[in-house]
Coordinates of C-alpha atoms in Angstrom, one line a residue:
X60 CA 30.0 -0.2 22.8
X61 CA 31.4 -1.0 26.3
X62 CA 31.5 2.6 26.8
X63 CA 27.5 3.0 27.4
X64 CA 27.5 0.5 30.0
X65 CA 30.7 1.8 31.8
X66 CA 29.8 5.4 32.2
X67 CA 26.7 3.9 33.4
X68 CA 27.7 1.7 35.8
X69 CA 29.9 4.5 36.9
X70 CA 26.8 7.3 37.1
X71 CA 25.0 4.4 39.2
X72 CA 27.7 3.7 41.8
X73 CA 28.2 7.3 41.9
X74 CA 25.0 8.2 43.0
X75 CA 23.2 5.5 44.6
X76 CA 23.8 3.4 47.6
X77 CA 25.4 -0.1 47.3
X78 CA 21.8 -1.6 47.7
X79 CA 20.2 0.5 44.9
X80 CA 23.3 1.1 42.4
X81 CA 22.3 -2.8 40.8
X82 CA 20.2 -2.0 37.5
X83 CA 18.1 -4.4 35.3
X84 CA 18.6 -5.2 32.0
X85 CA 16.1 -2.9 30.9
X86 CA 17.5 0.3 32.5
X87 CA 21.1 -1.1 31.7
X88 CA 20.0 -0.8 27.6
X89 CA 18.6 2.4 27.8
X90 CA 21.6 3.9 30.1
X91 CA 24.3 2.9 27.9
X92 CA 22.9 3.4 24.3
X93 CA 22.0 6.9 25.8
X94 CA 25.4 7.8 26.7
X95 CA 26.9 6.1 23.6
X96 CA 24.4 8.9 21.2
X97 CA 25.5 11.5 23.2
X98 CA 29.3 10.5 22.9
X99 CA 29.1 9.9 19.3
X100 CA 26.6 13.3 18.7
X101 CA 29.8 15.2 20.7
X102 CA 32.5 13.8 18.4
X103 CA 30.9 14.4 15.5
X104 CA 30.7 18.1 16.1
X105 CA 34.4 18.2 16.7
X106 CA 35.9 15.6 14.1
X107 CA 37.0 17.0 10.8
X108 CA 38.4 13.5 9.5
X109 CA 36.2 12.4 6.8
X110 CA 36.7 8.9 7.1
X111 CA 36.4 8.7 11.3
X112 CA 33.3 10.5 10.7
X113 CA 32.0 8.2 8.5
X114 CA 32.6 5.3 10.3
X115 CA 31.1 6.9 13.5
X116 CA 27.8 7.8 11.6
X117 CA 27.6 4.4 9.7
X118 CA 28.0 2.9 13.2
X119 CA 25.1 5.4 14.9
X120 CA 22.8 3.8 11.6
X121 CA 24.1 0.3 12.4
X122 CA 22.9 0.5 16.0
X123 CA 19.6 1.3 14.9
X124 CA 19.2 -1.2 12.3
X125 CA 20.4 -4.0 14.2
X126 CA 18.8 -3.2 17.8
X127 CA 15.6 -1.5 16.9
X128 CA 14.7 -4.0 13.2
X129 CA 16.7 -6.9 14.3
X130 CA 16.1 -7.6 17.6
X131 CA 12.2 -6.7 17.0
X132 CA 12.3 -9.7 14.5
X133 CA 13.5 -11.8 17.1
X134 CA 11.1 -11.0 19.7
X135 CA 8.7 -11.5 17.0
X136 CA 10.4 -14.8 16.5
X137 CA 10.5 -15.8 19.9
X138 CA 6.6 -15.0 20.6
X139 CA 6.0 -17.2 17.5
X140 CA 7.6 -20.1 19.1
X141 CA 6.5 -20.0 22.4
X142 CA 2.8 -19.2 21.3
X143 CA 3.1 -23.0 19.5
X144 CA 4.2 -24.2 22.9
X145 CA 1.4 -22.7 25.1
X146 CA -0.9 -23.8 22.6
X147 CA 0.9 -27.4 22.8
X148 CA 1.6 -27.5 18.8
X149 CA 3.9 -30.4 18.3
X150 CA 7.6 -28.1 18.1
X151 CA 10.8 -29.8 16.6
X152 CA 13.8 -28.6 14.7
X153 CA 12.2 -27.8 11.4
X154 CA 9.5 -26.1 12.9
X155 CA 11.6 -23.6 14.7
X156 CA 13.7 -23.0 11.2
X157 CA 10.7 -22.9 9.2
X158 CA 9.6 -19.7 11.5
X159 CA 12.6 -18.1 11.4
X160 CA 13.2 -18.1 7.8
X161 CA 9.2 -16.4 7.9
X162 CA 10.2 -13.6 9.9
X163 CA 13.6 -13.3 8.2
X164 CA 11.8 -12.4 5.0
X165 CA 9.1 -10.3 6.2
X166 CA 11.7 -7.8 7.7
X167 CA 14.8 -8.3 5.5
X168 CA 11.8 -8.4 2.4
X169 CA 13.9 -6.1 0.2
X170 CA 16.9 -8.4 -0.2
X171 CA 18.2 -11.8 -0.8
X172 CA 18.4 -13.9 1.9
X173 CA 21.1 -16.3 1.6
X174 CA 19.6 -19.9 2.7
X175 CA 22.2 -20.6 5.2
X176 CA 20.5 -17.9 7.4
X177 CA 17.6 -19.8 8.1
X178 CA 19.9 -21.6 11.1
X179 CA 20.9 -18.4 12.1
X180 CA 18.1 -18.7 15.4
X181 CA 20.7 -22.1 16.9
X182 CA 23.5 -19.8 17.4
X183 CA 21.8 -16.4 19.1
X184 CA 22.7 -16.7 22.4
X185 CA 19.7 -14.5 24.2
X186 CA 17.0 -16.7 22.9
X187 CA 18.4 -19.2 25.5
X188 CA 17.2 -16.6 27.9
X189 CA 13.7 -15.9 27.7
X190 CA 12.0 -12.5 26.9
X191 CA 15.5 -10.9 26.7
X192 CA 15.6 -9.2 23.2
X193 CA 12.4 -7.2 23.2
X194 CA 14.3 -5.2 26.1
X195 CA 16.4 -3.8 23.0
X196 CA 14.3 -2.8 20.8
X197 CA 12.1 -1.5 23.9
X198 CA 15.7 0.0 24.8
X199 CA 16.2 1.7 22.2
X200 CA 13.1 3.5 21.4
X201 CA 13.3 5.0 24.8
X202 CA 17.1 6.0 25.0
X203 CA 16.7 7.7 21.4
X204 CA 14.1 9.9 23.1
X205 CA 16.0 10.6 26.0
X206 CA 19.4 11.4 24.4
X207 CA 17.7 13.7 21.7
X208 CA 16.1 16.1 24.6
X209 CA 19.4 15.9 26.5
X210 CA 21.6 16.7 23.1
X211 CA 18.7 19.5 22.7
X212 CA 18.9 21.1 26.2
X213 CA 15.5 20.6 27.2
X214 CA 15.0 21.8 31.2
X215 CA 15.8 18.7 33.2
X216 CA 16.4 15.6 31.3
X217 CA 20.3 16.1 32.5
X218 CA 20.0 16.4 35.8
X219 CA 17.3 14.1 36.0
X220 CA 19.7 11.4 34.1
X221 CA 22.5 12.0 36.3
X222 CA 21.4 13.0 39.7
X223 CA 18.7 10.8 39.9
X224 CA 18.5 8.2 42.8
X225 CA 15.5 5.9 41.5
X226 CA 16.2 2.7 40.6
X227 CA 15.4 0.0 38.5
X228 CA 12.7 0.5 35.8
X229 CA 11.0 3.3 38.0
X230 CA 13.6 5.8 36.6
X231 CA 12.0 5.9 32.9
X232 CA 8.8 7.4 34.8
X233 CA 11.2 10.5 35.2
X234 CA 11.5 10.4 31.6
X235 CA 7.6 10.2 31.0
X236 CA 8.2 6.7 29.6
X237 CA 5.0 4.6 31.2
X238 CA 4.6 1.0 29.0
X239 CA 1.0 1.0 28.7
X240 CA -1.7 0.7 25.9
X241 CA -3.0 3.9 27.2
X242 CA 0.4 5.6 26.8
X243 CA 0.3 5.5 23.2
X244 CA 1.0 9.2 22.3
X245 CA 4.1 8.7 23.8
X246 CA 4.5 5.7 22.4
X247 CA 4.3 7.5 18.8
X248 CA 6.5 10.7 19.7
X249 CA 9.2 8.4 20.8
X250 CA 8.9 6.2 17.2
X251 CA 8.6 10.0 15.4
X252 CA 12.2 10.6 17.1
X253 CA 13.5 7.3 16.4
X254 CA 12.3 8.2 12.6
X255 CA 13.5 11.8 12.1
X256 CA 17.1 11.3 13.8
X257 CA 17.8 7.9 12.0
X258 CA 16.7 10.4 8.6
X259 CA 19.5 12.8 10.0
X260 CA 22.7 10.4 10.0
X261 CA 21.3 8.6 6.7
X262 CA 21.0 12.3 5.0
X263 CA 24.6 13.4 6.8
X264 CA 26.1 9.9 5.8
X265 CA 25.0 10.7 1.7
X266 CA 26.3 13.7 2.0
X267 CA 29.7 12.5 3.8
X268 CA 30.0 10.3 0.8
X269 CA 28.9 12.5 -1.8
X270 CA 31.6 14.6 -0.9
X271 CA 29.4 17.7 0.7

């Protein structure tokens, strides 16, 4: 959603200078996925159309599936490719397919494939830039944990998401989000939250359809 990004955009300007309001791509995914949960979380406790919210929790699940699963598989993907470079394995076409279709059946395992997928990797757009889609997945994991202790009131997280005047990737320090090996209860709390509120719109999406 465009929203994320706007309000974010909008936040920055708002309380940075001109030289600091600039964001990377990292901070940028976090910022607006945050602010699109939080949007969405606030609908939902107002809409009484069954079929808007439907489509809003089938969306929340959507985001998850394709930016946490699906752009893991393609950072998976694109180490795979580039490890065969550094390591100076002769590369061509077929090679490249030949990985993909791997990694499209170790994390789509459960259903069929359709062949034509295999070329999927020639039209992606962020492979042409390197080391971009692991900043999604990365994104993701951290802006679930974020939104989730705003949405729950916890002392701080607002203010510190709003008012803040850090910038870059320096921000996510605020949010006790440090990207080390030694950070790895963190690491696990923030994959425990990804877990139990992608459980919550599954169990509220059954029920939607089920009629509860």
């Amino acid at each position: 959603m465009n929203y994320g990004h706007t309000m974010h955009s909008y936040y920055s300007n708002k309380s940075q200078s001109i030289d600091n309001a600039g964001y990377t791509i990292m901070v940028a995914e976090v910022a607006s996925t945050v602010n699109e949960i939080i949007l969405a979380e606030n609908i939902l406790k107002k809409e009484t159309d069954i079929e808007k919210r439907k489509n809003i929790i089938s969306e929340l699940i959507g985001t998850i599936t394709s930016t946490l699963v699906r752009q893991s598989m393609f950072a998976e993907f694109e180490k795979k490719i580039q490890d065969r470079i550094f390591m100076e394995v002769p590369t061509v076409y077929e090679d490249v397919t030949s990985e993909y279709e791997q990694v499209l059946k170790k994390y789509f395992a459960n259903i069929v494939i359709d062949e034509k997928h295999k070329y999927e990797w020639l039209r992606i757009p962020h492979f042409y830039s390197p080391y971009y889609v692991y900043k999604y997945a990365t994104g993701i994991s951290s802006a679930i944990y974020i939104a989730r202790n705003i949405l729950k009131g916890k002392e701080g997280y607002l203010e510190k998401y709003i008012e803040e005047k850090i910038q870059k990737i320096q921000i996510l320090s605020l949010f006790f989000f440090i990207f080390s090996a030694k950070k790895v209860i963190i690491k696990y709390k923030k994959l425990c939250e990804i877990r139990r509120l992608f459980n919550e719109w599954t169990e509220k999406n059954d029920r939607l359809y089920a009629g509860f």
